[in-house]
Short mmCIF file of N, CA and C in Angstrom, two decimals:
data_model
loop_
_atom_site.label_atom_id
_atom_site.label_comp_id
_atom_site.label_asym_id
_atom_site.label_seq_id
_atom_site.Cartn_x
_atom_site.Cartn_y
_atom_site.Cartn_z
N UNK A 1 0.71 -1.13 -0.04
CA UNK A 1 0.12 -0.14 0.01
C UNK A 1 0.86 1.26 -0.06
N UNK A 2 2.12 1.22 0.44
CA UNK A 2 3.01 2.35 0.44
C UNK A 2 3.87 2.35 -0.75
N UNK A 3 3.97 1.36 -1.57
CA UNK A 3 4.87 1.39 -2.69
C UNK A 3 4.67 2.47 -3.69
N UNK A 4 3.48 2.85 -4.11
CA UNK A 4 3.53 3.94 -4.94
C UNK A 4 3.98 5.20 -4.40
N UNK A 5 3.75 5.62 -3.17
CA UNK A 5 4.18 6.69 -2.52
C UNK A 5 5.87 6.57 -2.45
N UNK A 6 6.37 5.46 -2.09
CA UNK A 6 7.78 5.29 -1.90
C UNK A 6 8.49 5.55 -3.43
N UNK A 7 7.92 5.06 -4.45
CA UNK A 7 8.44 5.31 -5.83
C UNK A 7 8.33 6.68 -6.18
N UNK A 8 7.38 7.49 -5.86
CA UNK A 8 7.18 8.92 -6.02
C UNK A 8 8.41 9.68 -5.49
N UNK A 9 8.62 9.33 -4.03
CA UNK A 9 9.63 9.96 -3.32
C UNK A 9 10.99 9.60 -3.95
N UNK A 10 11.28 8.42 -4.32
CA UNK A 10 12.67 8.06 -4.79
C UNK A 10 12.77 8.81 -6.13
N UNK A 11 11.62 8.95 -6.95
CA UNK A 11 11.69 9.48 -8.38
C UNK A 11 12.09 11.04 -7.94
N UNK A 12 11.47 11.74 -7.09
CA UNK A 12 11.64 13.20 -6.68
C UNK A 12 13.01 13.32 -6.29
N UNK A 13 13.60 12.45 -5.55
CA UNK A 13 15.02 12.61 -5.07
C UNK A 13 15.95 12.48 -6.17
N UNK A 14 15.68 11.50 -7.11
CA UNK A 14 16.53 11.28 -8.22
C UNK A 14 16.58 12.43 -9.16
N UNK A 15 15.45 13.04 -9.36
CA UNK A 15 15.40 14.06 -10.28
C UNK A 15 15.97 15.20 -9.64
N UNK A 16 15.64 15.58 -8.47
CA UNK A 16 16.44 16.57 -7.75
C UNK A 16 17.99 16.63 -7.68
N UNK A 17 18.44 15.35 -7.46
CA UNK A 17 19.93 15.00 -7.67
C UNK A 17 20.36 15.28 -8.89
N UNK A 18 19.78 14.74 -9.88
CA UNK A 18 20.20 14.90 -11.24
C UNK A 18 20.23 16.34 -11.67
N UNK A 19 19.22 17.12 -11.30
CA UNK A 19 19.17 18.52 -11.58
C UNK A 19 20.28 19.22 -11.00
N UNK A 20 20.71 18.96 -9.69
CA UNK A 20 21.72 19.59 -8.93
C UNK A 20 23.10 19.27 -9.64
N UNK A 21 23.20 18.00 -9.86
CA UNK A 21 24.42 17.53 -10.43
C UNK A 21 24.71 18.37 -11.85
N UNK A 22 23.73 18.28 -12.68
CA UNK A 22 23.75 19.00 -13.95
C UNK A 22 24.03 20.50 -13.84
N UNK A 23 23.40 21.14 -12.85
CA UNK A 23 23.52 22.48 -12.68
C UNK A 23 25.07 22.88 -12.16
N UNK A 24 25.71 21.91 -11.33
CA UNK A 24 26.85 22.17 -10.71
C UNK A 24 27.96 22.31 -11.95
N UNK A 25 28.08 21.39 -12.88
CA UNK A 25 29.08 21.56 -14.01
C UNK A 25 28.44 21.44 -15.24
N UNK A 26 27.36 21.25 -15.48
CA UNK A 26 26.67 21.25 -16.93
C UNK A 26 26.93 19.99 -17.46
N UNK A 27 26.48 19.82 -18.75
CA UNK A 27 26.63 18.65 -19.67
C UNK A 27 28.02 18.50 -20.32
N UNK A 28 28.16 17.38 -20.83
CA UNK A 28 29.40 17.37 -21.72
C UNK A 28 29.38 18.37 -22.83
N UNK A 29 28.02 18.45 -23.44
CA UNK A 29 27.87 19.31 -24.76
C UNK A 29 28.28 20.79 -24.47
N UNK A 30 27.69 21.19 -23.25
CA UNK A 30 28.09 22.44 -22.70
C UNK A 30 29.41 22.73 -22.40
N UNK A 31 29.96 21.70 -21.94
CA UNK A 31 31.54 21.87 -21.63
C UNK A 31 32.33 21.91 -22.96
N UNK A 32 31.94 21.08 -23.71
CA UNK A 32 32.55 20.90 -25.05
C UNK A 32 32.61 22.38 -25.71
N UNK A 33 31.28 23.12 -25.71
CA UNK A 33 31.23 24.40 -26.41
C UNK A 33 32.04 25.42 -25.50
N UNK A 34 32.07 25.21 -24.25
CA UNK A 34 33.02 26.24 -23.42
C UNK A 34 34.31 26.12 -23.74
N UNK A 35 34.90 24.88 -23.83
CA UNK A 35 36.18 24.51 -23.94
C UNK A 35 36.73 25.13 -25.31
N UNK A 36 35.81 25.03 -26.45
CA UNK A 36 36.04 25.60 -27.60
C UNK A 36 36.32 27.12 -27.64
N UNK A 37 35.36 27.69 -26.88
CA UNK A 37 35.52 29.09 -26.64
C UNK A 37 36.67 29.50 -25.87
N UNK A 38 37.12 28.83 -24.89
CA UNK A 38 38.24 29.10 -23.92
C UNK A 38 39.48 28.92 -24.72
N UNK A 39 39.50 28.02 -25.57
CA UNK A 39 40.68 27.55 -26.34
C UNK A 39 40.92 28.46 -27.59
N UNK A 40 39.77 29.14 -27.96
CA UNK A 40 39.86 30.08 -29.11
C UNK A 40 39.75 29.35 -30.39
N UNK A 41 39.08 28.21 -30.47
CA UNK A 41 38.79 27.41 -31.65
C UNK A 41 37.36 27.56 -31.86
N UNK A 42 36.95 27.14 -33.27
CA UNK A 42 35.71 27.24 -33.70
C UNK A 42 34.71 26.04 -32.70
N UNK A 43 33.55 26.49 -32.60
CA UNK A 43 32.64 25.81 -31.80
C UNK A 43 31.76 24.97 -32.86
N UNK A 44 32.46 24.56 -33.96
CA UNK A 44 31.70 23.76 -35.05
C UNK A 44 31.38 22.36 -34.59
N UNK A 45 30.50 21.76 -35.25
CA UNK A 45 29.88 20.40 -34.83
C UNK A 45 30.99 19.36 -34.82
N UNK A 46 32.20 19.52 -35.66
CA UNK A 46 33.20 18.63 -35.55
C UNK A 46 34.02 18.60 -34.32
N UNK A 47 34.18 19.87 -33.72
CA UNK A 47 34.90 20.04 -32.54
C UNK A 47 33.96 19.58 -31.24
N UNK A 48 32.72 19.95 -31.36
CA UNK A 48 31.89 19.50 -30.27
C UNK A 48 31.84 18.04 -30.17
N UNK A 49 31.70 17.49 -31.31
CA UNK A 49 31.60 15.79 -31.31
C UNK A 49 32.97 15.42 -30.84
N UNK A 50 33.97 15.97 -31.37
CA UNK A 50 35.45 15.44 -31.04
C UNK A 50 35.49 15.44 -29.41
N UNK A 51 35.10 16.52 -28.72
CA UNK A 51 35.24 16.83 -27.32
C UNK A 51 34.35 15.94 -26.48
N UNK A 52 33.14 15.58 -27.09
CA UNK A 52 32.21 14.77 -26.51
C UNK A 52 32.86 13.26 -26.62
N UNK A 53 33.28 12.89 -27.73
CA UNK A 53 33.83 11.56 -27.90
C UNK A 53 35.11 11.34 -27.09
N UNK A 54 35.87 12.32 -26.76
CA UNK A 54 37.07 12.34 -25.94
C UNK A 54 36.66 12.15 -24.56
N UNK A 55 35.55 12.83 -24.12
CA UNK A 55 35.33 12.69 -22.69
C UNK A 55 34.73 11.28 -22.50
N UNK A 56 33.99 10.79 -23.60
CA UNK A 56 33.47 9.42 -23.51
C UNK A 56 34.65 8.41 -23.29
N UNK A 57 35.61 8.70 -24.14
CA UNK A 57 36.83 7.80 -23.97
C UNK A 57 37.44 7.96 -22.68
N UNK A 58 37.69 9.04 -22.06
CA UNK A 58 38.11 9.23 -20.76
C UNK A 58 37.36 8.69 -19.69
N UNK A 59 35.92 8.72 -19.82
CA UNK A 59 35.17 8.27 -18.74
C UNK A 59 35.41 8.73 -17.31
N UNK A 60 35.83 9.96 -17.25
CA UNK A 60 36.24 10.69 -16.03
C UNK A 60 35.29 10.71 -14.95
N UNK A 61 35.69 10.25 -13.66
CA UNK A 61 34.95 10.54 -12.60
C UNK A 61 35.24 11.80 -11.82
N UNK A 62 36.34 12.33 -12.35
CA UNK A 62 36.89 13.56 -11.53
C UNK A 62 36.18 14.89 -11.70
N UNK A 63 36.21 15.54 -10.70
CA UNK A 63 35.39 16.82 -10.54
C UNK A 63 35.84 17.96 -11.45
N UNK A 64 34.89 18.24 -12.42
CA UNK A 64 35.34 19.43 -13.34
C UNK A 64 36.47 19.24 -14.21
N UNK A 65 36.77 17.85 -14.59
CA UNK A 65 37.86 17.61 -15.38
C UNK A 65 37.65 16.37 -16.31
N UNK A 66 36.75 16.71 -17.20
CA UNK A 66 36.19 15.44 -18.10
C UNK A 66 37.19 15.00 -19.01
N UNK A 67 38.42 15.57 -19.28
CA UNK A 67 39.49 15.21 -19.93
C UNK A 67 40.65 14.59 -19.28
N UNK A 68 40.45 14.51 -17.92
CA UNK A 68 41.40 13.94 -17.04
C UNK A 68 42.80 14.51 -17.10
N UNK A 69 42.91 15.87 -17.21
CA UNK A 69 44.29 16.53 -17.17
C UNK A 69 44.94 16.28 -15.76
N UNK A 70 46.33 16.32 -15.76
CA UNK A 70 46.96 16.27 -14.37
C UNK A 70 47.52 17.46 -13.90
N UNK A 71 47.25 18.60 -14.64
CA UNK A 71 47.99 19.98 -14.38
C UNK A 71 47.46 20.41 -13.00
N UNK A 72 48.28 20.81 -12.01
CA UNK A 72 48.03 21.33 -10.71
C UNK A 72 48.00 22.72 -10.95
N UNK A 73 46.79 23.27 -10.73
CA UNK A 73 46.54 24.73 -10.78
C UNK A 73 45.58 25.08 -9.55
N UNK A 74 46.04 26.07 -8.83
CA UNK A 74 45.15 26.45 -7.69
C UNK A 74 44.91 25.34 -6.62
N UNK A 75 43.61 25.39 -6.35
CA UNK A 75 43.22 24.47 -5.23
C UNK A 75 42.60 23.09 -5.95
N UNK A 76 43.52 22.19 -6.14
CA UNK A 76 43.23 20.90 -6.62
C UNK A 76 43.39 19.81 -5.68
N UNK A 77 42.94 18.69 -6.03
CA UNK A 77 43.12 17.38 -5.31
C UNK A 77 43.33 16.27 -6.24
N UNK A 78 43.98 15.20 -5.80
CA UNK A 78 44.21 14.17 -6.69
C UNK A 78 42.87 13.45 -6.85
N UNK A 79 42.65 13.08 -8.00
CA UNK A 79 41.48 12.18 -8.26
C UNK A 79 41.79 10.69 -8.28
N UNK A 80 42.90 10.32 -8.80
CA UNK A 80 43.40 8.87 -8.92
C UNK A 80 44.87 8.94 -8.59
N UNK A 81 45.52 7.65 -8.62
CA UNK A 81 46.96 7.43 -8.34
C UNK A 81 47.87 7.83 -9.46
N UNK A 82 47.28 8.17 -10.78
CA UNK A 82 48.23 8.78 -11.68
C UNK A 82 48.30 10.29 -11.75
N UNK A 83 47.73 10.86 -10.81
CA UNK A 83 47.72 12.38 -10.71
C UNK A 83 46.77 13.17 -11.40
N UNK A 84 45.70 12.55 -11.99
CA UNK A 84 44.63 13.24 -12.43
C UNK A 84 43.90 14.16 -11.45
N UNK A 85 43.50 15.42 -11.78
CA UNK A 85 43.21 16.31 -10.72
C UNK A 85 41.61 16.36 -10.54
N UNK A 86 41.18 16.74 -9.47
CA UNK A 86 39.79 17.26 -9.17
C UNK A 86 40.02 18.92 -9.09
N UNK A 87 39.06 19.52 -9.81
CA UNK A 87 39.05 20.99 -9.67
C UNK A 87 37.87 21.49 -9.05
N UNK A 88 37.92 22.71 -8.22
CA UNK A 88 36.87 23.19 -7.42
C UNK A 88 35.74 23.79 -8.21
N UNK A 89 35.93 24.07 -9.53
CA UNK A 89 34.76 24.60 -10.37
C UNK A 89 35.06 24.30 -11.79
N UNK A 90 34.13 24.32 -12.56
CA UNK A 90 34.21 23.97 -14.00
C UNK A 90 35.19 24.95 -14.67
N UNK A 91 35.25 26.25 -14.20
CA UNK A 91 36.07 27.32 -14.81
C UNK A 91 37.58 26.89 -14.57
N UNK A 92 37.86 26.35 -13.39
CA UNK A 92 39.20 25.95 -13.04
C UNK A 92 39.66 24.77 -13.75
N UNK A 93 38.65 23.84 -14.13
CA UNK A 93 38.77 22.74 -14.87
C UNK A 93 39.14 22.93 -16.19
N UNK A 94 38.34 24.00 -16.88
CA UNK A 94 38.45 24.33 -18.04
C UNK A 94 39.80 25.12 -18.40
N UNK A 95 40.16 25.98 -17.50
CA UNK A 95 41.51 26.67 -17.58
C UNK A 95 42.71 25.70 -17.46
N UNK A 96 42.65 24.76 -16.59
CA UNK A 96 43.65 23.80 -16.58
C UNK A 96 43.86 22.96 -17.96
N UNK A 97 42.72 22.68 -18.50
CA UNK A 97 42.65 22.05 -19.78
C UNK A 97 43.14 22.72 -20.85
N UNK A 98 42.76 23.90 -20.92
CA UNK A 98 43.25 24.97 -21.93
C UNK A 98 44.85 25.09 -21.74
N UNK A 99 45.21 25.17 -20.56
CA UNK A 99 46.56 25.39 -20.25
C UNK A 99 47.45 24.23 -20.61
N UNK A 100 47.06 23.11 -20.46
CA UNK A 100 47.57 21.80 -20.88
C UNK A 100 47.66 21.73 -22.42
N UNK A 101 46.49 21.84 -22.96
CA UNK A 101 46.41 21.77 -24.51
C UNK A 101 47.35 22.73 -25.13
N UNK A 102 47.69 23.91 -24.54
CA UNK A 102 48.47 24.99 -25.13
C UNK A 102 49.94 25.00 -24.63
N UNK A 103 50.38 23.93 -24.08
CA UNK A 103 51.62 24.05 -23.42
C UNK A 103 52.75 23.62 -24.44
N UNK A 104 52.53 23.28 -25.51
CA UNK A 104 53.44 23.06 -26.64
C UNK A 104 53.57 21.55 -26.90
N UNK A 105 53.04 20.77 -26.17
CA UNK A 105 53.01 19.32 -26.45
C UNK A 105 51.90 18.77 -27.20
N UNK A 106 50.95 19.63 -27.48
CA UNK A 106 49.65 19.14 -28.02
C UNK A 106 49.29 19.87 -29.44
N UNK A 107 50.26 20.30 -30.08
CA UNK A 107 50.21 21.25 -31.39
C UNK A 107 49.22 20.57 -32.37
N UNK A 108 49.41 19.27 -32.60
CA UNK A 108 48.69 18.53 -33.66
C UNK A 108 47.26 18.66 -33.26
N UNK A 109 46.86 18.45 -32.04
CA UNK A 109 45.44 18.57 -31.63
C UNK A 109 44.83 19.88 -31.68
N UNK A 110 45.45 20.93 -31.24
CA UNK A 110 45.11 22.32 -31.53
C UNK A 110 44.89 22.72 -32.90
N UNK A 111 45.85 22.29 -33.68
CA UNK A 111 45.86 22.54 -35.15
C UNK A 111 44.64 22.06 -35.83
N UNK A 112 44.36 20.85 -35.51
CA UNK A 112 43.15 20.18 -36.05
C UNK A 112 41.77 20.73 -35.57
N UNK A 113 41.87 21.21 -34.21
CA UNK A 113 40.70 22.05 -33.62
C UNK A 113 40.43 23.40 -34.62
N UNK A 114 41.55 24.02 -34.58
CA UNK A 114 41.45 25.26 -35.25
C UNK A 114 40.99 25.15 -36.78
N UNK A 115 41.25 24.15 -37.43
CA UNK A 115 40.83 23.85 -38.72
C UNK A 115 39.61 23.30 -38.85
N UNK A 116 38.85 22.80 -37.74
CA UNK A 116 37.48 22.19 -37.67
C UNK A 116 37.72 20.85 -38.33
N UNK A 117 38.81 20.09 -38.11
CA UNK A 117 38.91 18.86 -38.89
C UNK A 117 37.96 17.75 -38.28
N UNK A 118 37.69 16.83 -39.17
CA UNK A 118 36.75 15.79 -38.67
C UNK A 118 37.19 15.26 -37.45
N UNK A 119 36.40 14.76 -36.57
CA UNK A 119 36.56 14.36 -35.27
C UNK A 119 37.63 13.06 -35.20
N UNK A 120 37.55 12.14 -36.20
CA UNK A 120 38.37 10.94 -36.31
C UNK A 120 39.90 11.47 -36.49
N UNK A 121 40.13 12.59 -37.31
CA UNK A 121 41.43 13.14 -37.68
C UNK A 121 41.97 13.61 -36.49
N UNK A 122 41.21 14.41 -35.71
CA UNK A 122 41.66 15.06 -34.47
C UNK A 122 41.95 13.99 -33.39
N UNK A 123 40.92 12.94 -33.35
CA UNK A 123 41.25 11.85 -32.28
C UNK A 123 42.49 11.04 -32.70
N UNK A 124 42.90 10.97 -33.84
CA UNK A 124 44.32 10.26 -34.26
C UNK A 124 45.50 11.15 -33.64
N UNK A 125 45.16 12.53 -33.76
CA UNK A 125 46.22 13.39 -33.20
C UNK A 125 46.43 13.17 -31.64
N UNK A 126 45.09 12.93 -31.05
CA UNK A 126 45.15 12.73 -29.70
C UNK A 126 45.76 11.32 -29.24
N UNK A 127 45.45 10.40 -30.06
CA UNK A 127 46.09 9.10 -29.85
C UNK A 127 47.64 9.06 -29.95
N UNK A 128 48.06 10.18 -30.93
CA UNK A 128 49.58 10.09 -31.14
C UNK A 128 50.19 11.11 -30.26
N UNK A 129 49.58 11.61 -29.31
CA UNK A 129 50.09 12.74 -28.51
C UNK A 129 50.52 11.97 -27.00
N UNK A 130 51.28 12.81 -26.23
CA UNK A 130 51.44 12.20 -24.75
C UNK A 130 50.13 12.18 -23.85
N UNK A 131 49.00 12.60 -24.43
CA UNK A 131 47.81 12.75 -23.45
C UNK A 131 47.40 11.55 -22.65
N UNK A 132 47.45 10.34 -23.28
CA UNK A 132 47.12 9.09 -22.56
C UNK A 132 45.78 8.53 -22.86
N UNK A 133 44.91 9.19 -23.59
CA UNK A 133 43.67 8.51 -23.93
C UNK A 133 44.05 7.43 -24.95
N UNK A 134 44.93 7.44 -25.82
CA UNK A 134 45.23 6.64 -26.83
C UNK A 134 44.23 6.25 -27.68
N UNK A 135 44.16 5.05 -28.36
CA UNK A 135 43.28 4.52 -29.47
C UNK A 135 41.95 4.72 -29.13
N UNK A 136 41.37 4.79 -27.87
CA UNK A 136 40.10 4.77 -27.35
C UNK A 136 39.43 5.96 -27.93
N UNK A 137 40.23 7.02 -27.94
CA UNK A 137 39.65 8.35 -28.57
C UNK A 137 39.15 8.24 -30.03
N UNK A 138 40.03 7.48 -30.61
CA UNK A 138 39.67 7.32 -32.21
C UNK A 138 38.51 6.50 -32.30
N UNK A 139 38.27 5.41 -31.41
CA UNK A 139 37.17 4.61 -31.56
C UNK A 139 35.84 5.32 -31.11
N UNK A 140 35.89 6.15 -30.06
CA UNK A 140 34.78 6.85 -29.64
C UNK A 140 34.48 7.83 -30.74
N UNK A 141 35.48 8.54 -31.32
CA UNK A 141 35.21 9.56 -32.50
C UNK A 141 34.33 8.86 -33.60
N UNK A 142 34.98 7.61 -33.93
CA UNK A 142 34.33 6.69 -34.98
C UNK A 142 32.82 6.61 -34.80
N UNK A 143 32.56 6.12 -33.46
CA UNK A 143 31.16 5.89 -32.97
C UNK A 143 30.48 7.22 -33.13
N UNK A 144 30.88 8.19 -32.78
CA UNK A 144 30.07 9.50 -33.04
C UNK A 144 29.97 9.79 -34.55
N UNK A 145 31.04 9.54 -35.41
CA UNK A 145 30.71 9.65 -36.78
C UNK A 145 29.67 8.90 -37.36
N UNK A 146 29.61 7.59 -36.88
CA UNK A 146 28.64 6.73 -37.31
C UNK A 146 27.35 6.84 -36.95
N UNK A 147 27.07 7.56 -35.65
CA UNK A 147 25.67 7.70 -35.09
C UNK A 147 25.62 8.98 -34.27
N UNK A 148 25.09 10.02 -34.90
CA UNK A 148 24.98 11.35 -34.08
C UNK A 148 24.08 11.05 -33.06
N UNK A 149 23.21 10.10 -33.01
CA UNK A 149 22.30 9.90 -31.88
C UNK A 149 23.24 9.41 -30.69
N UNK A 150 24.06 8.55 -31.02
CA UNK A 150 25.07 8.16 -29.94
C UNK A 150 25.87 9.38 -29.27
N UNK A 151 26.28 10.12 -30.28
CA UNK A 151 27.08 11.31 -29.78
C UNK A 151 26.31 12.34 -28.93
N UNK A 152 24.98 12.49 -29.46
CA UNK A 152 24.11 13.32 -28.77
C UNK A 152 23.87 12.71 -27.31
N UNK A 153 23.61 11.53 -27.22
CA UNK A 153 23.42 10.86 -25.91
C UNK A 153 24.60 10.97 -25.06
N UNK A 154 25.86 10.89 -25.52
CA UNK A 154 27.04 11.14 -24.63
C UNK A 154 27.06 12.56 -24.27
N UNK A 155 26.74 13.66 -25.20
CA UNK A 155 26.68 14.99 -24.95
C UNK A 155 25.71 15.48 -23.84
N UNK A 156 24.76 14.62 -23.66
CA UNK A 156 23.72 15.14 -22.62
C UNK A 156 24.19 14.50 -21.17
N UNK A 157 25.21 13.74 -21.11
CA UNK A 157 25.61 13.38 -19.79
C UNK A 157 26.21 14.40 -19.03
N UNK A 158 26.15 14.48 -17.71
CA UNK A 158 26.78 15.40 -16.87
C UNK A 158 28.20 15.47 -16.71
N UNK A 159 28.76 16.57 -16.65
CA UNK A 159 30.24 16.53 -16.13
C UNK A 159 30.30 16.44 -14.65
N UNK A 160 30.99 15.56 -14.12
CA UNK A 160 31.11 15.43 -12.44
C UNK A 160 31.58 16.58 -11.90
N UNK A 161 31.02 17.04 -10.86
CA UNK A 161 31.34 18.19 -10.07
C UNK A 161 31.20 17.87 -8.68
N UNK A 162 31.88 18.72 -7.83
CA UNK A 162 31.65 18.52 -6.29
C UNK A 162 30.31 18.73 -5.83
#
């Protein structure tokens, strides 16, 4: 007799938690758009899809750090044993990602982003860089290329935040 009420309460809590989580750091699609702007590259569909695929490849649980950068900036904490960081805000995580991508070691990635290259081409640049995502970036970019619905589904996922 209390089961319907219990289900409603659980549903309300899940929706409230989901809304709070999305508000804290936004969706992957929103973050992709923001990183394009912060990096000074076009916010074209190729770049949005690339960043969404890259985030899917990383699968990061780290706060405000969907690409798993290890750069220590400001008030950070370790997310894992290899030094991937948690950032206190989405702005701090975005800045750290931009600073990492522009440190001189990722020129191939940035050049492809500036040219709005197709996501698979840019993913190969990621795989051939020291970033660490490897071939999984290519596989996820290929999945996005084959199915925009898959890419859109990944884009709607939230970015973990505190």
